[in-house]
């Protein structure tokens, strides 16, 4: 009997983390995605722009434990999502919205919850403004906002999260890169310094440093260029949006609480949660509270 129970326990653990991985092709892009668990669907849109989704496997698995089917994907021009040509014609917010909608249809999902982190929150807002009827709930995690106002202060807040010595080091490595030094060593040293701005608990900085080295700089630049071109602003897009919205914001983030308040204000049915001693990554600085708030909101 004990052996049977043990086997059942192993099976239940495997079931909790059941995973699929696939690629869908649409026009000029092959979009790579992964799913975890079973239940109501939650799409997780990672930050960047220009980063793959691998850094969000942990979150996907944690939320899958709550009996949800979680979905992560590589945005076009990142990770294993391949496009025919990496240029301004193929990297646009509208095409990225189209990718998300194609993924929803491919997975035969009528409505889903979306969690967008950092740039993922910008992407989430833009998608929700175009396809509001596909949304069950929205979660903004340290989001860049529903417009581009945050760009006015981002550099200042980032520097404020670094010591004077770290600021000097960051400037040094940045100048080397801008002068043509694209060596792995310089990239890693820059990332090791910069990572300190993104976490309150500095012992977690190496996790973020590794993530920062994975940035596709060209994709990053093209997305920001397109955001400015379209004058991204969803501030007045959600007056009739009745679905529940959760806004999670660390008080020590490079993104200000004021930006989070503006997001919450744009949605009639929203809840804002600010977190003490927490910077850009809630699941690193305040894991228990971060997931507790999400679980409560989902339920």
mmCIF file of C-alpha atoms in Angstrom:
data_model
loop_
_atom_site.group_PDB
_atom_site.id
_atom_site.type_symbol
_atom_site.label_atom_id
_atom_site.label_comp_id
_atom_site.label_asym_id
_atom_site.label_seq_id
_atom_site.Cartn_x
_atom_site.Cartn_y
_atom_site.Cartn_z
ATOM 1 C CA UNK A 1 0.000 0.000 0.000
ATOM 2 C CA UNK A 2 2.839 2.407 0.919
ATOM 3 C CA UNK A 3 4.463 1.817 -2.470
ATOM 4 C CA UNK A 4 1.186 2.541 -4.262
ATOM 5 C CA UNK A 5 0.731 5.784 -2.284
ATOM 6 C CA UNK A 6 4.290 6.790 -3.066
ATOM 7 C CA UNK A 7 3.714 6.219 -6.766
ATOM 8 C CA UNK A 8 0.501 8.223 -6.621
ATOM 9 C CA UNK A 9 2.424 11.036 -4.922
ATOM 10 C CA UNK A 10 5.030 11.048 -7.666
ATOM 11 C CA UNK A 11 2.307 11.061 -10.301
ATOM 12 C CA UNK A 12 0.536 14.016 -8.680
ATOM 13 C CA UNK A 13 3.781 16.004 -8.616
ATOM 14 C CA UNK A 14 4.346 15.273 -12.291
ATOM 15 C CA UNK A 15 0.765 16.223 -13.091
ATOM 16 C CA UNK A 16 1.166 19.534 -11.303
ATOM 17 C CA UNK A 17 4.133 20.383 -13.464
ATOM 18 C CA UNK A 18 2.911 18.774 -16.684
ATOM 19 C CA UNK A 19 4.533 20.749 -19.436
ATOM 20 C CA UNK A 20 4.108 21.194 -23.148
ATOM 21 C CA UNK A 21 6.339 23.057 -25.561
ATOM 22 C CA UNK A 22 5.581 23.962 -29.131
ATOM 23 C CA UNK A 23 5.981 26.452 -31.964
ATOM 24 C CA UNK A 24 3.233 27.998 -34.075
ATOM 25 C CA UNK A 25 3.837 29.631 -37.436
ATOM 26 C CA UNK A 26 1.983 32.722 -38.625
ATOM 27 C CA UNK A 27 3.096 34.699 -41.640
ATOM 28 C CA UNK A 28 6.681 35.823 -40.909
ATOM 29 C CA UNK A 29 7.099 34.491 -37.357
ATOM 30 C CA UNK A 30 7.535 31.138 -35.638
ATOM 31 C CA UNK A 31 6.330 31.717 -32.084
ATOM 32 C CA UNK A 32 7.729 29.474 -29.362
ATOM 33 C CA UNK A 33 5.679 28.838 -26.205
ATOM 34 C CA UNK A 34 5.441 26.587 -23.135
ATOM 35 C CA UNK A 35 2.528 25.607 -20.918
ATOM 36 C CA UNK A 36 2.489 24.268 -17.358
ATOM 37 C CA UNK A 37 -0.276 22.553 -15.407
ATOM 38 C CA UNK A 38 -3.999 22.371 -16.116
ATOM 39 C CA UNK A 39 -6.987 24.581 -15.372
ATOM 40 C CA UNK A 40 -8.047 28.098 -16.262
ATOM 41 C CA UNK A 41 -5.451 29.748 -18.522
ATOM 42 C CA UNK A 42 -3.024 32.457 -17.416
ATOM 43 C CA UNK A 43 -0.761 34.069 -19.988
ATOM 44 C CA UNK A 44 2.463 35.448 -18.489
ATOM 45 C CA UNK A 45 4.151 38.177 -20.536
ATOM 46 C CA UNK A 46 7.762 38.716 -19.525
ATOM 47 C CA UNK A 47 9.637 41.991 -19.434
ATOM 48 C CA UNK A 48 12.413 43.368 -21.565
ATOM 49 C CA UNK A 49 11.735 44.228 -24.260
ATOM 50 C CA UNK A 50 14.123 41.894 -26.012
ATOM 51 C CA UNK A 51 14.291 39.065 -23.467
ATOM 52 C CA UNK A 52 13.197 35.451 -23.746
ATOM 53 C CA UNK A 53 10.643 33.861 -21.423
ATOM 54 C CA UNK A 54 12.969 31.449 -19.608
ATOM 55 C CA UNK A 55 13.264 33.685 -16.555
ATOM 56 C CA UNK A 56 9.521 33.257 -15.985
ATOM 57 C CA UNK A 57 9.425 29.460 -15.806
ATOM 58 C CA UNK A 58 9.541 29.734 -12.012
ATOM 59 C CA UNK A 59 6.444 31.960 -11.875
ATOM 60 C CA UNK A 60 4.643 29.744 -14.367
ATOM 61 C CA UNK A 61 5.266 26.696 -12.182
ATOM 62 C CA UNK A 62 4.272 28.481 -8.980
ATOM 63 C CA UNK A 63 0.947 29.586 -10.452
ATOM 64 C CA UNK A 64 0.391 26.157 -12.005
ATOM 65 C CA UNK A 65 0.407 24.799 -8.445
ATOM 66 C CA UNK A 66 -2.824 26.728 -7.909
ATOM 67 C CA UNK A 67 -4.554 24.586 -10.556
ATOM 68 C CA UNK A 68 -4.092 26.943 -13.479
ATOM 69 C CA UNK A 69 -2.731 26.358 -16.939
ATOM 70 C CA UNK A 70 0.090 28.876 -17.260
ATOM 71 C CA UNK A 71 1.528 29.943 -20.590
ATOM 72 C CA UNK A 72 4.813 31.682 -21.349
ATOM 73 C CA UNK A 73 6.186 32.528 -24.767
ATOM 74 C CA UNK A 74 9.191 34.089 -26.472
ATOM 75 C CA UNK A 75 8.175 37.414 -27.967
ATOM 76 C CA UNK A 76 9.100 37.802 -31.634
ATOM 77 C CA UNK A 77 12.791 38.476 -32.080
ATOM 78 C CA UNK A 78 13.701 36.823 -28.770
ATOM 79 C CA UNK A 79 14.629 33.319 -27.628
ATOM 80 C CA UNK A 80 13.346 30.614 -29.920
ATOM 81 C CA UNK A 81 10.738 32.801 -31.657
ATOM 82 C CA UNK A 82 12.171 33.434 -35.102
ATOM 83 C CA UNK A 83 11.193 36.130 -37.598
ATOM 84 C CA UNK A 84 12.259 36.476 -41.218
ATOM 85 C CA UNK A 85 14.029 39.785 -40.669
ATOM 86 C CA UNK A 86 14.828 41.689 -37.472
ATOM 87 C CA UNK A 87 13.855 45.207 -38.501
ATOM 88 C CA UNK A 88 11.305 47.962 -37.867
ATOM 89 C CA UNK A 89 8.789 46.359 -40.199
ATOM 90 C CA UNK A 90 8.734 43.109 -38.256
ATOM 91 C CA UNK A 91 9.083 44.373 -34.685
ATOM 92 C CA UNK A 92 5.993 46.431 -33.862
ATOM 93 C CA UNK A 93 3.521 46.510 -31.005
ATOM 94 C CA UNK A 94 0.653 45.713 -33.352
ATOM 95 C CA UNK A 95 2.388 42.614 -34.686
ATOM 96 C CA UNK A 96 3.200 41.542 -31.125
ATOM 97 C CA UNK A 97 -0.481 41.904 -30.219
ATOM 98 C CA UNK A 98 -1.300 39.782 -33.259
ATOM 99 C CA UNK A 99 1.131 37.115 -31.998
ATOM 100 C CA UNK A 100 -0.663 36.966 -28.644
ATOM 101 C CA UNK A 101 -4.061 36.720 -30.285
ATOM 102 C CA UNK A 102 -2.838 33.965 -32.634
ATOM 103 C CA UNK A 103 -1.528 32.078 -29.604
ATOM 104 C CA UNK A 104 -4.899 32.381 -27.844
ATOM 105 C CA UNK A 105 -6.721 31.038 -30.873
ATOM 106 C CA UNK A 106 -4.189 28.254 -31.359
ATOM 107 C CA UNK A 107 -4.713 27.107 -27.767
ATOM 108 C CA UNK A 108 -8.511 27.373 -28.225
ATOM 109 C CA UNK A 109 -8.881 29.729 -25.282
ATOM 110 C CA UNK A 110 -12.022 31.856 -25.082
ATOM 111 C CA UNK A 111 -10.899 34.073 -22.210
ATOM 112 C CA UNK A 112 -7.705 34.190 -20.196
ATOM 113 C CA UNK A 113 -6.075 36.014 -17.326
ATOM 114 C CA UNK A 114 -2.922 37.909 -18.268
ATOM 115 C CA UNK A 115 -0.003 38.726 -15.978
ATOM 116 C CA UNK A 116 2.392 41.244 -17.465
ATOM 117 C CA UNK A 117 5.680 42.111 -15.768
ATOM 118 C CA UNK A 118 7.602 45.328 -16.531
ATOM 119 C CA UNK A 119 7.455 45.743 -20.334
ATOM 120 C CA UNK A 120 5.054 42.799 -20.226
ATOM 121 C CA UNK A 121 2.597 45.135 -18.498
ATOM 122 C CA UNK A 122 2.862 47.582 -21.377
ATOM 123 C CA UNK A 123 2.256 44.743 -23.805
ATOM 124 C CA UNK A 124 -0.648 43.495 -21.686
ATOM 125 C CA UNK A 125 -2.301 46.918 -21.645
ATOM 126 C CA UNK A 126 -1.953 47.346 -25.396
ATOM 127 C CA UNK A 127 -3.380 43.874 -26.048
ATOM 128 C CA UNK A 128 -6.282 44.500 -23.631
ATOM 129 C CA UNK A 129 -7.083 47.772 -25.402
ATOM 130 C CA UNK A 130 -7.387 45.869 -28.698
ATOM 131 C CA UNK A 131 -9.054 42.669 -27.435
ATOM 132 C CA UNK A 132 -10.907 43.467 -24.182
ATOM 133 C CA UNK A 133 -13.446 40.673 -24.659
ATOM 134 C CA UNK A 134 -10.741 38.010 -24.391
ATOM 135 C CA UNK A 135 -9.776 39.068 -20.859
ATOM 136 C CA UNK A 136 -10.867 37.324 -17.654
ATOM 137 C CA UNK A 137 -8.582 39.293 -15.318
ATOM 138 C CA UNK A 138 -5.411 41.396 -15.548
ATOM 139 C CA UNK A 139 -2.358 41.482 -13.276
ATOM 140 C CA UNK A 140 0.213 44.257 -13.635
ATOM 141 C CA UNK A 141 3.523 43.370 -11.986
ATOM 142 C CA UNK A 142 5.969 46.300 -11.710
ATOM 143 C CA UNK A 143 4.554 47.479 -14.994
ATOM 144 C CA UNK A 144 6.071 50.161 -17.178
ATOM 145 C CA UNK A 145 2.685 51.824 -17.303
ATOM 146 C CA UNK A 146 -0.140 52.597 -19.680
ATOM 147 C CA UNK A 147 1.800 55.420 -21.371
ATOM 148 C CA UNK A 148 5.435 56.474 -21.741
ATOM 149 C CA UNK A 149 5.629 58.959 -18.850
ATOM 150 C CA UNK A 150 7.805 56.579 -16.844
ATOM 151 C CA UNK A 151 10.652 57.078 -19.331
ATOM 152 C CA UNK A 152 11.063 60.638 -18.002
ATOM 153 C CA UNK A 153 12.242 59.459 -14.589
ATOM 154 C CA UNK A 154 13.472 55.901 -15.152
ATOM 155 C CA UNK A 155 17.175 56.753 -15.415
ATOM 156 C CA UNK A 156 17.090 58.853 -12.256
ATOM 157 C CA UNK A 157 15.377 56.189 -10.166
ATOM 158 C CA UNK A 158 17.721 53.532 -11.526
ATOM 159 C CA UNK A 159 20.746 55.577 -10.460
ATOM 160 C CA UNK A 160 19.190 56.221 -7.064
ATOM 161 C CA UNK A 161 19.090 52.463 -6.482
ATOM 162 C CA UNK A 162 22.873 52.267 -7.015
ATOM 163 C CA UNK A 163 25.750 53.485 -4.878
ATOM 164 C CA UNK A 164 28.053 56.175 -6.265
ATOM 165 C CA UNK A 165 30.692 53.512 -6.915
ATOM 166 C CA UNK A 166 28.165 51.357 -8.784
ATOM 167 C CA UNK A 167 27.020 54.348 -10.851
ATOM 168 C CA UNK A 168 30.609 55.075 -11.873
ATOM 169 C CA UNK A 169 31.194 51.423 -12.797
ATOM 170 C CA UNK A 170 27.985 51.286 -14.806
ATOM 171 C CA UNK A 171 28.958 54.416 -16.740
ATOM 172 C CA UNK A 172 32.398 52.955 -17.407
ATOM 173 C CA UNK A 173 31.077 49.689 -18.860
ATOM 174 C CA UNK A 174 28.333 51.498 -20.765
ATOM 175 C CA UNK A 175 30.905 53.724 -22.444
ATOM 176 C CA UNK A 176 32.974 50.674 -23.388
ATOM 177 C CA UNK A 177 29.947 49.038 -25.025
ATOM 178 C CA UNK A 178 28.999 52.234 -26.864
ATOM 179 C CA UNK A 179 32.597 52.416 -28.137
ATOM 180 C CA UNK A 180 32.224 49.007 -29.743
ATOM 181 C CA UNK A 181 33.233 46.606 -26.982
ATOM 182 C CA UNK A 182 30.734 43.753 -27.402
ATOM 183 C CA UNK A 183 32.777 41.194 -25.475
ATOM 184 C CA UNK A 184 31.019 38.768 -23.168
ATOM 185 C CA UNK A 185 33.242 39.874 -20.276
ATOM 186 C CA UNK A 186 32.212 43.537 -20.519
ATOM 187 C CA UNK A 187 28.550 42.586 -20.913
ATOM 188 C CA UNK A 188 28.673 40.418 -17.794
ATOM 189 C CA UNK A 189 30.442 43.073 -15.715
ATOM 190 C CA UNK A 190 27.923 45.713 -16.747
ATOM 191 C CA UNK A 191 25.042 43.367 -15.907
ATOM 192 C CA UNK A 192 26.547 42.524 -12.502
ATOM 193 C CA UNK A 193 26.516 46.207 -11.560
ATOM 194 C CA UNK A 194 23.181 47.127 -13.135
ATOM 195 C CA UNK A 195 21.354 44.203 -11.497
ATOM 196 C CA UNK A 196 21.664 45.910 -8.102
ATOM 197 C CA UNK A 197 19.166 48.562 -9.200
ATOM 198 C CA UNK A 198 16.435 45.971 -9.738
ATOM 199 C CA UNK A 199 16.374 44.230 -6.344
ATOM 200 C CA UNK A 200 16.055 45.409 -2.748
ATOM 201 C CA UNK A 201 17.728 42.226 -1.496
ATOM 202 C CA UNK A 202 21.145 42.605 -3.113
ATOM 203 C CA UNK A 203 21.937 38.922 -2.574
ATOM 204 C CA UNK A 204 19.455 38.285 -5.419
ATOM 205 C CA UNK A 205 21.329 40.559 -7.858
ATOM 206 C CA UNK A 206 23.301 37.698 -9.532
ATOM 207 C CA UNK A 207 19.991 36.143 -10.645
ATOM 208 C CA UNK A 208 19.048 39.352 -12.435
ATOM 209 C CA UNK A 209 22.578 39.870 -13.771
ATOM 210 C CA UNK A 210 22.409 36.577 -15.630
ATOM 211 C CA UNK A 211 19.034 37.583 -17.036
ATOM 212 C CA UNK A 212 20.320 40.964 -18.225
ATOM 213 C CA UNK A 213 23.037 39.342 -20.324
ATOM 214 C CA UNK A 214 20.320 37.594 -22.362
ATOM 215 C CA UNK A 215 18.907 40.866 -23.700
ATOM 216 C CA UNK A 216 18.674 41.163 -27.484
ATOM 217 C CA UNK A 217 19.705 44.802 -27.816
ATOM 218 C CA UNK A 218 18.438 45.207 -31.372
ATOM 219 C CA UNK A 219 14.975 43.897 -30.522
ATOM 220 C CA UNK A 220 14.942 46.106 -27.431
ATOM 221 C CA UNK A 221 15.776 49.175 -29.491
ATOM 222 C CA UNK A 222 13.207 48.380 -32.188
ATOM 223 C CA UNK A 223 10.382 47.932 -29.669
ATOM 224 C CA UNK A 224 11.152 51.191 -27.881
ATOM 225 C CA UNK A 225 11.386 52.924 -31.263
ATOM 226 C CA UNK A 226 7.926 51.626 -32.189
ATOM 227 C CA UNK A 227 6.408 52.602 -28.827
ATOM 228 C CA UNK A 228 7.536 56.148 -29.459
ATOM 229 C CA UNK A 229 6.405 56.050 -33.084
ATOM 230 C CA UNK A 230 2.840 55.050 -32.171
ATOM 231 C CA UNK A 231 2.882 57.422 -29.167
ATOM 232 C CA UNK A 232 1.854 54.558 -26.906
ATOM 233 C CA UNK A 233 -0.857 55.753 -24.520
ATOM 234 C CA UNK A 234 -3.725 53.613 -23.205
ATOM 235 C CA UNK A 235 -4.670 56.046 -20.425
ATOM 236 C CA UNK A 236 -8.217 56.537 -21.721
ATOM 237 C CA UNK A 237 -8.826 53.080 -23.160
ATOM 238 C CA UNK A 238 -10.394 51.302 -20.210
ATOM 239 C CA UNK A 239 -13.294 53.392 -18.877
ATOM 240 C CA UNK A 240 -15.707 50.579 -19.839
ATOM 241 C CA UNK A 241 -13.389 47.731 -18.816
ATOM 242 C CA UNK A 242 -15.199 45.965 -15.952
ATOM 243 C CA UNK A 243 -12.973 42.922 -15.439
ATOM 244 C CA UNK A 244 -10.933 42.723 -12.201
ATOM 245 C CA UNK A 245 -7.422 44.184 -12.264
ATOM 246 C CA UNK A 246 -4.586 43.731 -9.759
ATOM 247 C CA UNK A 247 -1.618 46.130 -9.726
ATOM 248 C CA UNK A 248 1.445 44.955 -7.760
ATOM 249 C CA UNK A 249 4.181 47.503 -7.117
ATOM 250 C CA UNK A 250 7.358 47.478 -5.038
ATOM 251 C CA UNK A 251 7.985 50.760 -3.236
ATOM 252 C CA UNK A 252 11.719 50.596 -4.017
ATOM 253 C CA UNK A 253 11.299 49.843 -7.702
ATOM 254 C CA UNK A 254 12.802 51.827 -10.576
ATOM 255 C CA UNK A 255 9.126 52.176 -11.560
ATOM 256 C CA UNK A 256 7.412 54.650 -9.241
ATOM 257 C CA UNK A 257 4.310 54.039 -7.134
ATOM 258 C CA UNK A 258 2.768 57.008 -8.974
ATOM 259 C CA UNK A 259 2.933 55.039 -12.237
ATOM 260 C CA UNK A 260 1.206 52.087 -10.536
ATOM 261 C CA UNK A 261 -1.452 54.453 -9.186
ATOM 262 C CA UNK A 262 -2.049 55.769 -12.693
ATOM 263 C CA UNK A 263 -2.531 52.212 -13.979
ATOM 264 C CA UNK A 264 -4.987 51.397 -11.198
ATOM 265 C CA UNK A 265 -6.896 54.635 -11.783
ATOM 266 C CA UNK A 266 -7.388 53.784 -15.476
ATOM 267 C CA UNK A 267 -9.352 50.617 -14.627
ATOM 268 C CA UNK A 268 -12.724 50.934 -12.843
ATOM 269 C CA UNK A 269 -12.417 47.576 -11.076
ATOM 270 C CA UNK A 270 -8.817 47.621 -9.848
ATOM 271 C CA UNK A 271 -6.842 46.950 -6.687
ATOM 272 C CA UNK A 272 -3.385 48.409 -6.022
ATOM 273 C CA UNK A 273 -0.978 46.626 -3.676
ATOM 274 C CA UNK A 274 2.301 48.339 -2.799
ATOM 275 C CA UNK A 275 5.038 46.247 -1.218
ATOM 276 C CA UNK A 276 7.628 47.481 1.298
ATOM 277 C CA UNK A 277 11.307 46.603 0.887
ATOM 278 C CA UNK A 278 10.659 45.458 -2.666
ATOM 279 C CA UNK A 279 12.103 46.623 -5.970
ATOM 280 C CA UNK A 280 11.396 45.398 -9.504
ATOM 281 C CA UNK A 281 11.047 41.667 -8.812
ATOM 282 C CA UNK A 282 8.370 40.979 -6.241
ATOM 283 C CA UNK A 283 8.868 37.229 -6.333
ATOM 284 C CA UNK A 284 12.515 37.709 -5.307
ATOM 285 C CA UNK A 285 12.209 40.481 -2.697
ATOM 286 C CA UNK A 286 8.833 39.538 -1.210
ATOM 287 C CA UNK A 287 7.967 36.083 -2.509
ATOM 288 C CA UNK A 288 5.368 35.115 0.122
ATOM 289 C CA UNK A 289 3.369 38.345 -0.107
ATOM 290 C CA UNK A 290 3.689 38.564 -3.895
ATOM 291 C CA UNK A 291 2.174 35.138 -4.520
ATOM 292 C CA UNK A 292 -0.327 35.496 -1.669
ATOM 293 C CA UNK A 293 -1.808 38.594 -3.304
ATOM 294 C CA UNK A 294 -1.958 36.899 -6.691
ATOM 295 C CA UNK A 295 -3.592 33.756 -5.284
ATOM 296 C CA UNK A 296 -6.178 35.814 -3.389
ATOM 297 C CA UNK A 297 -6.953 37.841 -6.512
ATOM 298 C CA UNK A 298 -7.280 34.778 -8.745
ATOM 299 C CA UNK A 299 -9.646 33.097 -6.289
#
